[in-house]
PDB file of C-alpha atoms in Angstrom:
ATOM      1  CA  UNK A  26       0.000   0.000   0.000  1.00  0.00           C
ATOM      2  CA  UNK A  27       0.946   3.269  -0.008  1.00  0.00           C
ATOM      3  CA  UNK A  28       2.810   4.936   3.056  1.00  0.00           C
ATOM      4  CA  UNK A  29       5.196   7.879   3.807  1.00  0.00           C
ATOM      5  CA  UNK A  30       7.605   6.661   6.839  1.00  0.00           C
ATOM      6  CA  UNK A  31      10.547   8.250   8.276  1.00  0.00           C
ATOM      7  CA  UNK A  32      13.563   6.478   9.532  1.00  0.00           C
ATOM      8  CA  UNK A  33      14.017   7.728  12.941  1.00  0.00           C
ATOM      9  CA  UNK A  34      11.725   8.775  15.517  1.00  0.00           C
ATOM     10  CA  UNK A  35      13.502  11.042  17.612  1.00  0.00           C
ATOM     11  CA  UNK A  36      16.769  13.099  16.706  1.00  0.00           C
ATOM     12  CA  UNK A  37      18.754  15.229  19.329  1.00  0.00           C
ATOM     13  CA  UNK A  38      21.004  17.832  18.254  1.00  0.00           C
ATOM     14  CA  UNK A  39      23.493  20.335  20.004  1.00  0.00           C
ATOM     15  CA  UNK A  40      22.302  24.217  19.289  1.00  0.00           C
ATOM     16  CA  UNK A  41      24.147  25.667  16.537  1.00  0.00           C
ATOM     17  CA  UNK A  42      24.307  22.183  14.688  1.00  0.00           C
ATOM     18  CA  UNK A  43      23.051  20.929  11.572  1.00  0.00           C
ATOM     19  CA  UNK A  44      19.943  18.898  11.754  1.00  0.00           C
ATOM     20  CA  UNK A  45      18.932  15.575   9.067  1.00  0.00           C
ATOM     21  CA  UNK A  46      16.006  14.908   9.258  1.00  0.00           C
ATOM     22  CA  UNK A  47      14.895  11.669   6.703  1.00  0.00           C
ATOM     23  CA  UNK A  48      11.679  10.314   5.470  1.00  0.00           C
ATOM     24  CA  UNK A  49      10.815   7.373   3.031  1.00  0.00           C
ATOM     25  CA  UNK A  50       7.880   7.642   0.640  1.00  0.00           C
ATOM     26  CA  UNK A  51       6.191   4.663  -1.497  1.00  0.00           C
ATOM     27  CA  UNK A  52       4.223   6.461  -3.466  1.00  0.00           C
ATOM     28  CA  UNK A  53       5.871   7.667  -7.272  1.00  0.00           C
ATOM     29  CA  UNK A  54       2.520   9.316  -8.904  1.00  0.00           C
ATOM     30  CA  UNK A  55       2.836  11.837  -5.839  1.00  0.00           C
ATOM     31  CA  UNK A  56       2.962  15.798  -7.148  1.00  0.00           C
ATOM     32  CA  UNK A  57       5.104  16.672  -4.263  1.00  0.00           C
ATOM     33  CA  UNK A  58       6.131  16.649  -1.255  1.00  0.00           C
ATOM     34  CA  UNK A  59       6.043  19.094   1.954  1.00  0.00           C
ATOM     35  CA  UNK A  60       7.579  19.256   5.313  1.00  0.00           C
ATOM     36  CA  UNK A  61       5.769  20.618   8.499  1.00  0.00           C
ATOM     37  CA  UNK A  62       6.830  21.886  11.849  1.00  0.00           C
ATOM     38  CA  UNK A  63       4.156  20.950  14.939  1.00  0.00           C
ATOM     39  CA  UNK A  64       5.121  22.165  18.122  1.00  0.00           C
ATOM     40  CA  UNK A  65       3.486  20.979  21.073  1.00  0.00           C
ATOM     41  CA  UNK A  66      -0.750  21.304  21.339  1.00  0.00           C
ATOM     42  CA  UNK A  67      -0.710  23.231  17.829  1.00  0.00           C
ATOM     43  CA  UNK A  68      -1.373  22.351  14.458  1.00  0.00           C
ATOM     44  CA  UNK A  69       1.064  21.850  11.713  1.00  0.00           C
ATOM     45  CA  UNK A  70       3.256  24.848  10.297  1.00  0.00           C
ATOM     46  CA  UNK A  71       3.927  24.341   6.651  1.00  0.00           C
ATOM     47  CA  UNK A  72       7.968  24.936   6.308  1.00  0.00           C
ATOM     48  CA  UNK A  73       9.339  23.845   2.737  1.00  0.00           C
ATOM     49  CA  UNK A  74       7.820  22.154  -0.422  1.00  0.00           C
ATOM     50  CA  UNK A  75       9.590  20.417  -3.039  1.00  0.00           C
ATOM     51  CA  UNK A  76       8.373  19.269  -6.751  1.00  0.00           C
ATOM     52  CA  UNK A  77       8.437  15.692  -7.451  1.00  0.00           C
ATOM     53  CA  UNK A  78      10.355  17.188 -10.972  1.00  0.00           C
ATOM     54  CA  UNK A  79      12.969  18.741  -8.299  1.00  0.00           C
ATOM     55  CA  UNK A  80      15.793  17.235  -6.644  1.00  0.00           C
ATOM     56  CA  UNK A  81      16.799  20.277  -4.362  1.00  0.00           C
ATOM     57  CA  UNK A  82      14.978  23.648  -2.647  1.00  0.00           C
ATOM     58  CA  UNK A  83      16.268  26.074  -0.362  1.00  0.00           C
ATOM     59  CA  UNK A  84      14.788  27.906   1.986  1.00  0.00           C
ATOM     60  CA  UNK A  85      15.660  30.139   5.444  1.00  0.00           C
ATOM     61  CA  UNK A  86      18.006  28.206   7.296  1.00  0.00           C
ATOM     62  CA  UNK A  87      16.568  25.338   5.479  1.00  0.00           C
ATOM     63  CA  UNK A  88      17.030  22.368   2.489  1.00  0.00           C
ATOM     64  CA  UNK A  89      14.822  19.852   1.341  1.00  0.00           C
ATOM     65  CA  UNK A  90      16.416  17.396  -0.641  1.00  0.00           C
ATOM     66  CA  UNK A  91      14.350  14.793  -3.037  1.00  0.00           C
ATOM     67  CA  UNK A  92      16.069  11.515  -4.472  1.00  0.00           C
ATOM     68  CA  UNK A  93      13.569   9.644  -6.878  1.00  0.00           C
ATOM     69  CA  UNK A  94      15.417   7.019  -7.659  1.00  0.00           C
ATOM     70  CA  UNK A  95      15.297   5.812  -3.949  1.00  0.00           C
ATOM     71  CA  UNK A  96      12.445   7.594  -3.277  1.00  0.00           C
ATOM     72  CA  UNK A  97      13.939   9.377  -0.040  1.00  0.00           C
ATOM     73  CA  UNK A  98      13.093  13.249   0.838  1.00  0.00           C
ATOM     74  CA  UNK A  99      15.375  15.181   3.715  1.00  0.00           C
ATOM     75  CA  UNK A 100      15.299  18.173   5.439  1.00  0.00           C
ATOM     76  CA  UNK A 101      18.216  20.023   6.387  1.00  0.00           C
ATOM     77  CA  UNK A 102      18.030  22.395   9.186  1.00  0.00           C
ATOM     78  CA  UNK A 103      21.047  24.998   9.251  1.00  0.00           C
ATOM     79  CA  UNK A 104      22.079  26.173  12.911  1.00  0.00           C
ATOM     80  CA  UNK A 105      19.721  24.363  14.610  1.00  0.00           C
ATOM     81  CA  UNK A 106      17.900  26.674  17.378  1.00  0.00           C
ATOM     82  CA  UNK A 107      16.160  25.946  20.188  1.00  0.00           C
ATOM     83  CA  UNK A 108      13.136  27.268  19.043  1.00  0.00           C
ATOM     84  CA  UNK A 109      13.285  24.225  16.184  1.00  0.00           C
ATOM     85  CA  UNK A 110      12.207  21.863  18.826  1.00  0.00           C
ATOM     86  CA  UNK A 111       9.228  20.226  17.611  1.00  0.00           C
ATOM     87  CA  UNK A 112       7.965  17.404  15.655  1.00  0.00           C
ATOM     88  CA  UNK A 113       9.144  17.637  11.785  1.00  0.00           C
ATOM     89  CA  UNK A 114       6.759  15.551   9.489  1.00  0.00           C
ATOM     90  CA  UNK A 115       6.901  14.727   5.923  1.00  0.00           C
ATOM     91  CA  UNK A 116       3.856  14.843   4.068  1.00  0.00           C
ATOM     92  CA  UNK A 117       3.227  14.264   0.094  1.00  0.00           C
ATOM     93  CA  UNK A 118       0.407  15.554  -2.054  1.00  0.00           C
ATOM     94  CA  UNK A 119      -1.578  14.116  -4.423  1.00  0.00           C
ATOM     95  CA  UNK A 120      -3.871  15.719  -6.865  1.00  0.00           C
ATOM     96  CA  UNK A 121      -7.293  14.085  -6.242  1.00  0.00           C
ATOM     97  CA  UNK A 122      -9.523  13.061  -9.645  1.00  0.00           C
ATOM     98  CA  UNK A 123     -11.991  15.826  -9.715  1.00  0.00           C
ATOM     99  CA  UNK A 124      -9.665  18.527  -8.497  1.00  0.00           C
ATOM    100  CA  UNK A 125      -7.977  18.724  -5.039  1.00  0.00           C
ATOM    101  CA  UNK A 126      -5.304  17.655  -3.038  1.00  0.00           C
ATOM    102  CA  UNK A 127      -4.755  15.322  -0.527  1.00  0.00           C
ATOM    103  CA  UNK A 128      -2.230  14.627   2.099  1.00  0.00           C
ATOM    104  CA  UNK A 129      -0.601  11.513   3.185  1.00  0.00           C
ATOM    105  CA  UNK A 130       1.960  11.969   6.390  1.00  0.00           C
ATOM    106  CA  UNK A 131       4.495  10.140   7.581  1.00  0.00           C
ATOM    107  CA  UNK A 132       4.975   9.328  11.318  1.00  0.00           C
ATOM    108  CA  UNK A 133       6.858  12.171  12.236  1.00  0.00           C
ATOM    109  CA  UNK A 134      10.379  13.031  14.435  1.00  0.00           C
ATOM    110  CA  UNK A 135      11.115  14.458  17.432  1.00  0.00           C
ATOM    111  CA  UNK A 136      13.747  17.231  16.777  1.00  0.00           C
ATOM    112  CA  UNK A 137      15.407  17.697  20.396  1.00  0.00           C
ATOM    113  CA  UNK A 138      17.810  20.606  20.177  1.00  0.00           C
ATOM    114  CA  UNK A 139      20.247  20.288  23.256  1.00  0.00           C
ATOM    115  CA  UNK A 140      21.804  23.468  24.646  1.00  0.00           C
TER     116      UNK A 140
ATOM    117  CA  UNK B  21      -0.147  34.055   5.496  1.00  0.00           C
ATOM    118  CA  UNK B  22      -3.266  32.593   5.477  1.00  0.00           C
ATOM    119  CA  UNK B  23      -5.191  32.079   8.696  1.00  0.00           C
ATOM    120  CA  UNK B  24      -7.395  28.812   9.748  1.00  0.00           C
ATOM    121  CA  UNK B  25      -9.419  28.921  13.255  1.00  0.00           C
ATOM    122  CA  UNK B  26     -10.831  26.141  15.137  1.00  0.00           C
ATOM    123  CA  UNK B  27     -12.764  26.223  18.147  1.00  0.00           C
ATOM    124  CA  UNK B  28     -13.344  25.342  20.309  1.00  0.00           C
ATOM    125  CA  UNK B  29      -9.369  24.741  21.271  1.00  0.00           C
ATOM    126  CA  UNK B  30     -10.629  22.301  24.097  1.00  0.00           C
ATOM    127  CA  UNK B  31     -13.440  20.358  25.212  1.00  0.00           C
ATOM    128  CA  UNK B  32     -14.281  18.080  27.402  1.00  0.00           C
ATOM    129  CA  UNK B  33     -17.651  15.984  27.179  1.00  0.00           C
ATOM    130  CA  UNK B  34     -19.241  13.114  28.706  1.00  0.00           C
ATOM    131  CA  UNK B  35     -19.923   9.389  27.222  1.00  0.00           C
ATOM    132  CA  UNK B  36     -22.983   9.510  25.021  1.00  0.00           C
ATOM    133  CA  UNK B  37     -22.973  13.312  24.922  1.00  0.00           C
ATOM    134  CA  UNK B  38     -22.102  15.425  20.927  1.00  0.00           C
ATOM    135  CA  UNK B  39     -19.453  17.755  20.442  1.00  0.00           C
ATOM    136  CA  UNK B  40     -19.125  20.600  17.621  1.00  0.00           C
ATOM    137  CA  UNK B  41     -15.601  21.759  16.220  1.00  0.00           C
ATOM    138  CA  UNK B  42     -15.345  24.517  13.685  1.00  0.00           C
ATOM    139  CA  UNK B  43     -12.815  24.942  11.482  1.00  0.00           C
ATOM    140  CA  UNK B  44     -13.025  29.148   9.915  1.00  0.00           C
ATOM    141  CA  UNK B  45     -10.740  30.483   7.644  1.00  0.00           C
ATOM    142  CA  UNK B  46     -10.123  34.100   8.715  1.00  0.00           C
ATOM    143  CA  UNK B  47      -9.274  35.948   5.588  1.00  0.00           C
ATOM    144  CA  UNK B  48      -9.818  33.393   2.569  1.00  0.00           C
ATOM    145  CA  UNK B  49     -12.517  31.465   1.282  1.00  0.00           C
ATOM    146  CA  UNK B  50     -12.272  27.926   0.900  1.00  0.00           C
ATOM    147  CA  UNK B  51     -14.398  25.375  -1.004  1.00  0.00           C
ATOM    148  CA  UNK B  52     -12.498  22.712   0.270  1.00  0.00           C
ATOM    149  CA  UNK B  53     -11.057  21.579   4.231  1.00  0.00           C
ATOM    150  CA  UNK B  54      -9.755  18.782   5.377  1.00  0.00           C
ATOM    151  CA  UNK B  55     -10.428  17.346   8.916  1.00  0.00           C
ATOM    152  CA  UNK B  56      -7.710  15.287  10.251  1.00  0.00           C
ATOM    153  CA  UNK B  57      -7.201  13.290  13.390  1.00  0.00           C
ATOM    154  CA  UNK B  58      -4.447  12.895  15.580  1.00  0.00           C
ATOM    155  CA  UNK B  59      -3.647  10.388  18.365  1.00  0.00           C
ATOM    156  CA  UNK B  60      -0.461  11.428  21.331  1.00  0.00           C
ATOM    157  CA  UNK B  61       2.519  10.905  19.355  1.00  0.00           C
ATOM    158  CA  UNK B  62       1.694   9.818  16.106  1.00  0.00           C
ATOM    159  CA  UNK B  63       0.734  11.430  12.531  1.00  0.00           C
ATOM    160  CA  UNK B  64      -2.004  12.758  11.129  1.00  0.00           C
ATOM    161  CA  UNK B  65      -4.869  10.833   9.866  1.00  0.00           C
ATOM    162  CA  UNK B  66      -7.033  12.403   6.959  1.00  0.00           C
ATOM    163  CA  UNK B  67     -10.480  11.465   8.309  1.00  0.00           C
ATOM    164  CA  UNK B  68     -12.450  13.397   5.624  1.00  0.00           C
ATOM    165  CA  UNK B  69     -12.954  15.836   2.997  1.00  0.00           C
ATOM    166  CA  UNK B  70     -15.670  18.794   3.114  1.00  0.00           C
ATOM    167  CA  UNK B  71     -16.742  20.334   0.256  1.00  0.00           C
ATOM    168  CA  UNK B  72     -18.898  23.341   0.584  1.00  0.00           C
ATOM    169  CA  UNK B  73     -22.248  22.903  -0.692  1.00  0.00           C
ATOM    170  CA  UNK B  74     -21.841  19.095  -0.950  1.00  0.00           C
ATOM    171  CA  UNK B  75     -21.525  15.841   1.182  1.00  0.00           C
ATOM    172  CA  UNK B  76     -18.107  15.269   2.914  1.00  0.00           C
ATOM    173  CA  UNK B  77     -15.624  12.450   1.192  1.00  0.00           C
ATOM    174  CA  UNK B  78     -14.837  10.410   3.760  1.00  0.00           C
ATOM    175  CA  UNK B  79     -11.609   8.232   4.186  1.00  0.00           C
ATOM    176  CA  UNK B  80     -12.013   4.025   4.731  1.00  0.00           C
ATOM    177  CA  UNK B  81     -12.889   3.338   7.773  1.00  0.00           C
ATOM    178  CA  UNK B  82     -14.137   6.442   8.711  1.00  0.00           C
ATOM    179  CA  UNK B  83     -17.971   6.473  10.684  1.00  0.00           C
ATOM    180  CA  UNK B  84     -19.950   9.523   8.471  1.00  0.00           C
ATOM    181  CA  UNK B  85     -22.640   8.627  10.987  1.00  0.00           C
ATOM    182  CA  UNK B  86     -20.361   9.188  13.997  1.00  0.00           C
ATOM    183  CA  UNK B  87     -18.361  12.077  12.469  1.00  0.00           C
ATOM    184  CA  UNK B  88     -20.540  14.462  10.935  1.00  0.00           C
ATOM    185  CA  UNK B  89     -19.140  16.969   8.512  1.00  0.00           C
ATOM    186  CA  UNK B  90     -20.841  20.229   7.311  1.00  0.00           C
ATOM    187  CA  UNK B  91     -19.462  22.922   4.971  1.00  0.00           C
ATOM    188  CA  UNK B  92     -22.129  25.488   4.641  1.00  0.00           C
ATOM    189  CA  UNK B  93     -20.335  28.415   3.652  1.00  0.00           C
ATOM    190  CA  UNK B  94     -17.247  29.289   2.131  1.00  0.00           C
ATOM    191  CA  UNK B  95     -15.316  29.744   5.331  1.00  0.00           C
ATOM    192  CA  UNK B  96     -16.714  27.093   7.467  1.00  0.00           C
ATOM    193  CA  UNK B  97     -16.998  23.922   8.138  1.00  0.00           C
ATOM    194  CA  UNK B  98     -17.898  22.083  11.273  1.00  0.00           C
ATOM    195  CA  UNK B  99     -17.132  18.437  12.632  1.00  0.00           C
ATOM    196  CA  UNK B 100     -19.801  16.958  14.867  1.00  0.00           C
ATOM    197  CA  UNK B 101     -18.750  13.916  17.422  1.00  0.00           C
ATOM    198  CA  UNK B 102     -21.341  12.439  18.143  1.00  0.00           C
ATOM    199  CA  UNK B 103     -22.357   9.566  20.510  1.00  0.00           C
ATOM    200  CA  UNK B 104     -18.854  10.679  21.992  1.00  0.00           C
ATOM    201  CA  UNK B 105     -17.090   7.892  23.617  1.00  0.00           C
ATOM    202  CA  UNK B 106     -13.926   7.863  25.270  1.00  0.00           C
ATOM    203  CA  UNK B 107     -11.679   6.012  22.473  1.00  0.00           C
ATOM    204  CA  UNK B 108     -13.297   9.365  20.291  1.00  0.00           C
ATOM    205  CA  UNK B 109     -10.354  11.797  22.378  1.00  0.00           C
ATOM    206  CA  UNK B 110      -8.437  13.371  20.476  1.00  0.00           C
ATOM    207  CA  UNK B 111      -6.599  15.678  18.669  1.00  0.00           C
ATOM    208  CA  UNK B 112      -8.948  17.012  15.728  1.00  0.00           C
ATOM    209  CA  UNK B 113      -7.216  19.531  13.130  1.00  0.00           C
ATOM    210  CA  UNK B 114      -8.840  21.365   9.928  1.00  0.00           C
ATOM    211  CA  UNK B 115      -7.025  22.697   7.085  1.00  0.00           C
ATOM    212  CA  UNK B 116      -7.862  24.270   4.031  1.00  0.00           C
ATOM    213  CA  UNK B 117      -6.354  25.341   0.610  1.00  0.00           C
ATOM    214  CA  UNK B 118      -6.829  29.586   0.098  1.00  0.00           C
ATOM    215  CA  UNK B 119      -7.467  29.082  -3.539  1.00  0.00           C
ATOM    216  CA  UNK B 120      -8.295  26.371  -6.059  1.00  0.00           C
ATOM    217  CA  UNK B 121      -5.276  24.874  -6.911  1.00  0.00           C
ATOM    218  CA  UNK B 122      -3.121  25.892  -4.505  1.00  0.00           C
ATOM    219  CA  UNK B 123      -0.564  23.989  -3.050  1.00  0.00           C
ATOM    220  CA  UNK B 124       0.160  25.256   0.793  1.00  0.00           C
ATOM    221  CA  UNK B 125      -3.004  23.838   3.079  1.00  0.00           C
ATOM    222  CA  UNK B 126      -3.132  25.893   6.101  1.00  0.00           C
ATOM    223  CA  UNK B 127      -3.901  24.196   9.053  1.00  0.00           C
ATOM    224  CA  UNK B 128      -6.027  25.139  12.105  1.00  0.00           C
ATOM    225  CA  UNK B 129      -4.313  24.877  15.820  1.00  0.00           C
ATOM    226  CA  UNK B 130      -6.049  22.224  16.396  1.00  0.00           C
ATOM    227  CA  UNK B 131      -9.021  21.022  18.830  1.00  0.00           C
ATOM    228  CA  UNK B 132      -8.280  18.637  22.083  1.00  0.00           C
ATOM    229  CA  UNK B 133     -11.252  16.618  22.927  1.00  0.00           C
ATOM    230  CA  UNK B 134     -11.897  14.284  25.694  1.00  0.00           C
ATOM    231  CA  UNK B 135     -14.533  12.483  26.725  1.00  0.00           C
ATOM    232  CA  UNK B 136     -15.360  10.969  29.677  1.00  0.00           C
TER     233      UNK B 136
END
């Protein structure tokens, strides 16, 4: 079936590292794919998207990185603060017959950032 | 950025009892929000689709009796719990696309229910 998993569940990092954060997707027909932030008792905070026709996209502080050909999506967090504590999950998108979208998520990881 | 509201944030209820959520967007219109679910430590579960002006799309294995979904206007769209039971807590989130097409959803903070 089809699934979106990521590899580890919790990740701790020193402040002022680099953060990895991996994720494993089944699904090839999928438009693309999207990481969220969700901090503790709020909903998800939409962070970086990347085209399934893209291999690479930079943002603030951040890099998503897409490999097809293993199907495996990171995110790269630059200078990890403390403030990116929180629970990083991948997500991908894809367009519905009839119009739309719809989201499948992966199980998520704990981003600990260690002072 | 676009804004998504829920509310109530919290609720608790009794066995038997219904609960409403709503899930507004603020400054956008939306003919289509999602309502997902969301058990301690895990991911989120797409539980249904609402469409304004039509009947929700609901995922397999999802009760349309037990979770009733209504989208009556452009920026709204309610989730109704009812027959609450305990294994029903949780934590319910909306979302919603700002235009046709578009490819950010914008999710609500989410809604903490438990029943008793």
């Amino acid at each position: 079936g089809e699934s979106v998993g990521l590899h580890l569940p919790t990740l701790s990092v020193q402040e002022g590292d680099n953060s990895i954060i991996n994720c494993a997707y089944s699904n090839s027909a999928s438009d693309y794919f999207i990481w969220y932030k969700q901090e503790s008792g709020k909903g998800p905070q939409f962070i970086i998207d990347i085209r399934s026709n893209m291999d690479k996209r930079q943002g603030q502080r951040v890099t998503v990185l897409l490999n097809k050909t293993v199907k495996h999506l990171s995110l790269q967090i630059a200078a990890t603060q403390p403030g990116d504590s929180a629970v990083y999950f991948c997500a991908e998108n894809k367009s519905m017959a009839g119009g739309g979208n719809k989201l499948t998520f992966g199980t998520g990881t704990q981003l600990k950032v260690e002072l | 950025g676009a804004v998504v509201s829920q509310h109530p944030s919290r609720v608790i209820c009794k066995s038997g009892t219904s609960v409403k959520i709503e899930c507004r967007s603020l400054d956008f219109q939306a003919t289509t929000m999602f309502w997902y679910r969301q058990f301690p430590k895990k991911s989120l579960m797409l539980m249904a689709t609402s469409n304004e002006g039509s009947k929700a799309t609901y995922e397999q294995g999802v009760e349309k009796d037990k979770f009733l979904i209504n989208h009556a206007s452009l920026t709204l769209s309610t989730l109704t719990v009812t027959s609450a039971h305990p294994e029903d807590s949780s934590f319910y989130i909306c979302s919603a696309f700002p235009w046709k097409g578009g490819n950010e959803q914008f999710f609500g903070p989410g809604t903490r229910l438990t029943v008793l």
